[in-house]
Tab-separated table of C-alpha atoms in Angstrom:
chain	number	residue	atom	x	y	z
U	1	UNK	CA	-6.750	-4.871	-12.791
U	2	UNK	CA	-3.052	-4.145	-13.215
U	3	UNK	CA	-2.086	-1.234	-15.420
U	4	UNK	CA	-0.105	-1.891	-18.600
U	5	UNK	CA	2.021	0.861	-20.162
U	6	UNK	CA	1.089	1.483	-23.795
U	7	UNK	CA	2.832	4.787	-24.604
U	8	UNK	CA	5.937	6.541	-23.288
U	9	UNK	CA	5.443	10.308	-23.030
U	10	UNK	CA	8.808	11.406	-21.639
U	11	UNK	CA	10.454	12.695	-18.485
U	12	UNK	CA	8.502	14.832	-16.077
U	13	UNK	CA	11.551	16.693	-14.780
U	14	UNK	CA	10.522	16.883	-11.110
U	15	UNK	CA	11.697	14.736	-8.202
U	16	UNK	CA	14.805	12.973	-6.959
U	17	UNK	CA	13.419	9.654	-8.224
U	18	UNK	CA	13.321	10.944	-11.840
U	19	UNK	CA	9.754	9.835	-12.613
U	20	UNK	CA	8.498	9.539	-16.185
U	21	UNK	CA	5.142	9.908	-17.884
U	22	UNK	CA	3.363	6.960	-19.464
U	23	UNK	CA	-0.085	6.384	-20.851
U	24	UNK	CA	-1.640	3.168	-19.570
U	25	UNK	CA	-4.133	0.754	-21.084
U	26	UNK	CA	-6.983	2.533	-19.279
U	27	UNK	CA	-6.306	5.654	-21.368
U	28	UNK	CA	-5.016	7.763	-18.472
U	29	UNK	CA	-1.598	9.366	-18.052
U	30	UNK	CA	0.513	8.322	-15.064
U	31	UNK	CA	3.626	9.533	-13.303
U	32	UNK	CA	5.745	6.385	-13.064
U	33	UNK	CA	8.565	5.707	-10.643
U	34	UNK	CA	10.860	3.059	-12.019
U	35	UNK	CA	12.785	0.256	-10.377
U	36	UNK	CA	16.100	1.800	-11.390
U	37	UNK	CA	15.458	5.151	-9.683
U	38	UNK	CA	18.403	6.509	-7.725
U	39	UNK	CA	16.848	5.806	-4.306
U	40	UNK	CA	16.207	2.145	-5.056
U	41	UNK	CA	13.236	-0.192	-5.068
U	42	UNK	CA	12.164	0.559	-1.481
U	43	UNK	CA	10.680	3.757	-2.931
U	44	UNK	CA	8.227	1.634	-4.912
U	45	UNK	CA	7.370	-0.359	-1.791
U	46	UNK	CA	6.615	2.875	0.041
U	47	UNK	CA	4.446	4.192	-2.759
U	48	UNK	CA	2.425	0.991	-2.936
U	49	UNK	CA	1.877	0.987	0.835
U	50	UNK	CA	0.618	4.571	0.603
U	51	UNK	CA	-1.741	3.591	-2.205
U	52	UNK	CA	-3.120	0.702	-0.158
U	53	UNK	CA	-3.620	2.862	2.936
U	54	UNK	CA	-5.257	5.577	0.829
U	55	UNK	CA	-7.996	3.159	-0.203
U	56	UNK	CA	-8.704	2.120	3.385
U	57	UNK	CA	-8.517	5.642	4.833
U	58	UNK	CA	-10.071	7.572	1.918
U	59	UNK	CA	-7.046	9.835	1.528
U	60	UNK	CA	-6.677	12.560	-1.089
U	61	UNK	CA	-3.839	10.915	-3.010
U	62	UNK	CA	-4.082	10.598	-6.794
U	63	UNK	CA	-5.125	7.103	-7.868
U	64	UNK	CA	-2.194	4.758	-8.232
U	65	UNK	CA	-0.932	1.211	-8.358
U	66	UNK	CA	1.447	-1.223	-9.996
U	67	UNK	CA	2.106	-0.742	-13.699
U	68	UNK	CA	3.761	-3.300	-15.960
U	69	UNK	CA	6.240	-2.307	-18.652
U	70	UNK	CA	6.180	-5.345	-20.896
U	71	UNK	CA	9.359	-6.479	-22.636
U	72	UNK	CA	8.187	-5.828	-26.244
U	73	UNK	CA	7.072	-2.316	-25.236
U	74	UNK	CA	10.485	-1.491	-23.759
U	75	UNK	CA	12.445	-3.130	-26.567
U	76	UNK	CA	10.801	-1.075	-29.308
U	77	UNK	CA	11.352	2.275	-27.538
U	78	UNK	CA	14.851	3.649	-28.061
U	79	UNK	CA	14.514	6.245	-25.299
U	80	UNK	CA	13.594	3.614	-22.719
U	81	UNK	CA	16.445	1.370	-23.789
U	82	UNK	CA	18.885	4.292	-23.649
U	83	UNK	CA	17.774	5.016	-20.076
U	84	UNK	CA	18.339	1.336	-19.194
U	85	UNK	CA	14.753	0.913	-18.098
U	86	UNK	CA	13.925	-2.729	-17.581
U	87	UNK	CA	10.671	-4.541	-18.234
U	88	UNK	CA	8.723	-5.484	-15.143
U	89	UNK	CA	6.669	-3.916	-12.397
U	90	UNK	CA	6.929	-0.230	-11.515
U	91	UNK	CA	4.702	2.231	-9.614
U	92	UNK	CA	2.212	4.564	-11.301
U	93	UNK	CA	0.316	7.562	-9.926
U	94	UNK	CA	-2.338	9.438	-11.912
U	95	UNK	CA	-0.963	12.615	-13.458
U	96	UNK	CA	-2.818	15.729	-12.338
U	97	UNK	CA	-2.809	18.612	-14.806
U	98	UNK	CA	-3.274	22.304	-14.024
U	99	UNK	CA	-2.089	22.253	-10.421
U	100	UNK	CA	-0.282	24.726	-8.198
U	101	UNK	CA	1.863	24.159	-5.142
U	102	UNK	CA	0.176	24.822	-1.805
U	103	UNK	CA	1.284	27.851	0.175
U	104	UNK	CA	-0.020	30.069	2.916
U	105	UNK	CA	-1.925	32.280	0.470
U	106	UNK	CA	-3.807	29.675	-1.554
U	107	UNK	CA	-4.512	27.119	1.199
U	108	UNK	CA	-7.692	28.932	2.234
U	109	UNK	CA	-9.217	28.333	-1.223
U	110	UNK	CA	-9.268	24.556	-0.789
U	111	UNK	CA	-12.687	23.022	-0.180
U	112	UNK	CA	-11.337	19.768	1.288
U	113	UNK	CA	-9.013	21.026	4.017
U	114	UNK	CA	-10.598	18.590	6.485
U	115	UNK	CA	-9.132	15.723	4.438
U	116	UNK	CA	-5.691	16.925	5.394
U	117	UNK	CA	-6.328	15.480	8.854
U	118	UNK	CA	-6.114	12.063	7.197
U	119	UNK	CA	-2.927	12.987	5.360
U	120	UNK	CA	-1.423	14.294	8.572
U	121	UNK	CA	-2.273	11.095	10.453
U	122	UNK	CA	-0.882	8.967	7.623
U	123	UNK	CA	2.369	10.930	7.518
U	124	UNK	CA	2.869	10.651	11.272
U	125	UNK	CA	2.080	6.921	11.129
U	126	UNK	CA	4.883	6.490	8.586
U	127	UNK	CA	7.295	9.215	9.767
U	128	UNK	CA	6.929	11.013	6.428
U	129	UNK	CA	8.395	14.458	7.097
U	130	UNK	CA	9.039	14.992	3.390
U	131	UNK	CA	5.413	16.061	2.905
U	132	UNK	CA	6.157	19.543	4.223
U	133	UNK	CA	9.938	19.730	3.885
U	134	UNK	CA	9.437	19.427	0.136
U	135	UNK	CA	7.196	22.291	-0.983
U	136	UNK	CA	6.113	20.333	-4.072
U	137	UNK	CA	4.324	17.477	-2.303
U	138	UNK	CA	1.004	19.229	-1.724
U	139	UNK	CA	-0.990	20.402	-4.733
U	140	UNK	CA	-4.074	22.547	-5.255
U	141	UNK	CA	-6.255	21.845	-8.268
U	142	UNK	CA	-9.463	23.383	-9.556
U	143	UNK	CA	-12.114	20.735	-10.160
U	144	UNK	CA	-15.649	21.624	-11.250
U	145	UNK	CA	-16.615	24.496	-8.955
U	146	UNK	CA	-14.097	23.909	-6.158
U	147	UNK	CA	-10.385	23.815	-5.436
U	148	UNK	CA	-9.127	20.511	-4.013
U	149	UNK	CA	-5.963	19.560	-2.186
U	150	UNK	CA	-3.932	16.526	-3.210
U	151	UNK	CA	-0.939	14.958	-1.488
U	152	UNK	CA	1.632	13.375	-3.784
U	153	UNK	CA	4.985	11.583	-3.581
U	154	UNK	CA	5.230	9.035	-0.785
U	155	UNK	CA	8.748	7.878	-1.593
U	156	UNK	CA	10.221	9.084	1.705
U	157	UNK	CA	8.176	7.073	4.186
U	158	UNK	CA	10.124	5.929	7.262
U	159	UNK	CA	11.968	9.280	7.252
U	160	UNK	CA	14.322	8.603	4.357
U	161	UNK	CA	12.780	6.092	2.005
U	162	UNK	CA	15.615	3.568	2.001
U	163	UNK	CA	14.680	1.806	5.216
U	164	UNK	CA	16.200	-1.297	6.790
U	165	UNK	CA	15.055	-3.786	9.418
U	166	UNK	CA	17.133	-1.886	11.975
U	167	UNK	CA	15.728	1.523	11.017
U	168	UNK	CA	12.142	0.249	11.264
U	169	UNK	CA	12.853	-1.073	14.744
U	170	UNK	CA	14.195	2.332	15.785
U	171	UNK	CA	11.259	4.254	14.344
U	172	UNK	CA	8.345	2.080	15.388
U	173	UNK	CA	8.014	3.430	18.952
U	174	UNK	CA	8.810	7.055	18.161
U	175	UNK	CA	6.092	9.672	18.219
U	176	UNK	CA	7.103	13.063	16.872
U	177	UNK	CA	5.039	15.883	15.427
U	178	UNK	CA	5.644	17.693	12.167
U	179	UNK	CA	4.285	21.232	12.346
U	180	UNK	CA	6.295	22.632	9.476
U	181	UNK	CA	4.695	24.884	6.861
U	182	UNK	CA	1.279	23.646	5.699
U	183	UNK	CA	0.761	21.282	8.629
U	184	UNK	CA	1.387	24.103	11.079
U	185	UNK	CA	-1.029	26.435	9.282
U	186	UNK	CA	-3.711	23.745	9.189
U	187	UNK	CA	-3.403	22.955	12.885
U	188	UNK	CA	-3.342	26.599	13.886
U	189	UNK	CA	-6.141	27.928	11.712
U	190	UNK	CA	-8.356	25.190	10.269
U	191	UNK	CA	-8.397	21.673	11.723
U	192	UNK	CA	-10.212	20.446	14.829
U	193	UNK	CA	-10.234	17.117	16.649
U	194	UNK	CA	-13.454	16.198	14.885
U	195	UNK	CA	-11.636	16.204	11.553
U	196	UNK	CA	-9.376	13.385	12.780
U	197	UNK	CA	-11.793	10.964	14.418
U	198	UNK	CA	-13.049	9.254	11.261
U	199	UNK	CA	-9.482	8.651	10.090
U	200	UNK	CA	-8.458	7.345	13.512
U	201	UNK	CA	-11.309	4.853	13.448
U	202	UNK	CA	-10.417	3.745	9.930
U	203	UNK	CA	-6.844	3.009	11.010
U	204	UNK	CA	-8.037	1.079	14.060
U	205	UNK	CA	-10.351	-0.972	11.843
U	206	UNK	CA	-7.483	-2.278	9.690
U	207	UNK	CA	-6.946	-5.926	10.621
U	208	UNK	CA	-3.709	-7.872	10.965
U	209	UNK	CA	-4.822	-9.897	7.950
U	210	UNK	CA	-5.231	-6.757	5.841
U	211	UNK	CA	-1.780	-5.529	6.828
U	212	UNK	CA	-0.213	-8.880	5.980
U	213	UNK	CA	-2.024	-8.867	2.641
U	214	UNK	CA	-0.636	-5.412	1.872
U	215	UNK	CA	2.896	-6.695	2.328
U	216	UNK	CA	2.184	-9.912	0.431
U	217	UNK	CA	1.016	-7.849	-2.561
U	218	UNK	CA	4.395	-6.118	-2.868
U	219	UNK	CA	6.106	-7.561	-5.972
U	220	UNK	CA	8.882	-9.988	-5.087
U	221	UNK	CA	11.342	-8.103	-7.279
U	222	UNK	CA	10.819	-4.958	-5.186
U	223	UNK	CA	11.290	-6.611	-1.790
U	224	UNK	CA	12.963	-10.031	-2.078
U	225	UNK	CA	14.083	-10.388	1.559
U	226	UNK	CA	11.565	-12.167	3.802
U	227	UNK	CA	13.089	-10.640	6.952
U	228	UNK	CA	12.307	-7.181	5.609
U	229	UNK	CA	8.739	-8.193	4.864
U	230	UNK	CA	8.280	-9.475	8.413
U	231	UNK	CA	9.813	-6.303	9.862
U	232	UNK	CA	7.421	-4.239	7.765
U	233	UNK	CA	4.407	-6.225	8.984
U	234	UNK	CA	5.518	-5.808	12.591
U	235	UNK	CA	5.908	-2.061	12.075
U	236	UNK	CA	2.443	-1.691	10.549
U	237	UNK	CA	0.733	-3.679	13.298
U	238	UNK	CA	2.454	-1.815	16.103
U	239	UNK	CA	1.832	1.624	14.598
U	240	UNK	CA	-1.840	0.804	14.104
U	241	UNK	CA	-2.054	-0.092	17.781
U	242	UNK	CA	-0.336	3.214	18.656
U	243	UNK	CA	-2.662	5.458	16.686
U	244	UNK	CA	-4.145	7.063	19.814
U	245	UNK	CA	-0.661	7.971	21.060
U	246	UNK	CA	0.248	9.399	17.678
U	247	UNK	CA	-2.816	11.585	17.343
U	248	UNK	CA	-2.629	12.711	20.983
U	249	UNK	CA	0.593	14.545	20.166
U	250	UNK	CA	-0.962	16.127	17.086
U	251	UNK	CA	-3.929	17.352	19.135
U	252	UNK	CA	-1.577	19.249	21.427
U	253	UNK	CA	-0.831	21.617	18.551
U	254	UNK	CA	-4.471	22.572	17.977
U	255	UNK	CA	-4.713	25.845	19.939
U	256	UNK	CA	-8.443	25.719	20.672
U	257	UNK	CA	-10.029	22.310	20.145
U	258	UNK	CA	-13.531	23.735	20.518
U	259	UNK	CA	-13.195	26.463	17.959
U	260	UNK	CA	-15.360	26.481	14.869
U	261	UNK	CA	-13.348	26.478	11.670
U	262	UNK	CA	-13.695	29.768	9.875
U	263	UNK	CA	-13.524	28.316	6.413
U	264	UNK	CA	-15.499	25.908	4.304
U	265	UNK	CA	-13.939	22.468	4.794
U	266	UNK	CA	-16.281	20.407	2.662
U	267	UNK	CA	-14.917	17.001	1.816
């Protein structure tokens, strides 16, 4: 069921895409990236792709999806009209309260560190180096009796967010490894090969039909060019088929693949 915005709560004040807070018809609060963000509508495409992959790979992203800002809702809100926000489809991600940014000192508290293997594989699949270059894209949150890691903000997939057919063609065969900050600490101290295998198998299990459906579900107003849709499908299929090559390079950074993790990595 598509989300419908029912209340505007204001600017969130974090991020180059200037996201805003809305309450949706399910009663939850969402961080919403709008079509008129400064990086353009490809950002929304990237976020939706991440949301779709998260469901298939069981990734620790906040729940998200397409949200509709209906014309009467926008028209009656002076702040939205002043910001030139248009009715239509935008991208929403569940707002997480009471979080802290992940650093070297608090990483050890997280109970779901093993899930970061999935995030790492996803980010290397999509050339998303912004996960660790931006210190605000990994969050730690206390839930019940445990601290949990969440990865947020997938606007910069394909290295810079605003991709083209040509840039996808250049990136599709490249296999690089991001060992900056949190990823480096995880590979050095916590993760083993075993943490990756389930995620690898989930990627391999994604069919061509599922990948084509993902692209077909992107709103036309976000991605009107058919050539770009075909280039995106080709990228997804080829990267899926390269998953062993991608993870092989990641494994090279695990210093002792047989070591036993010294922390609790409950999922």
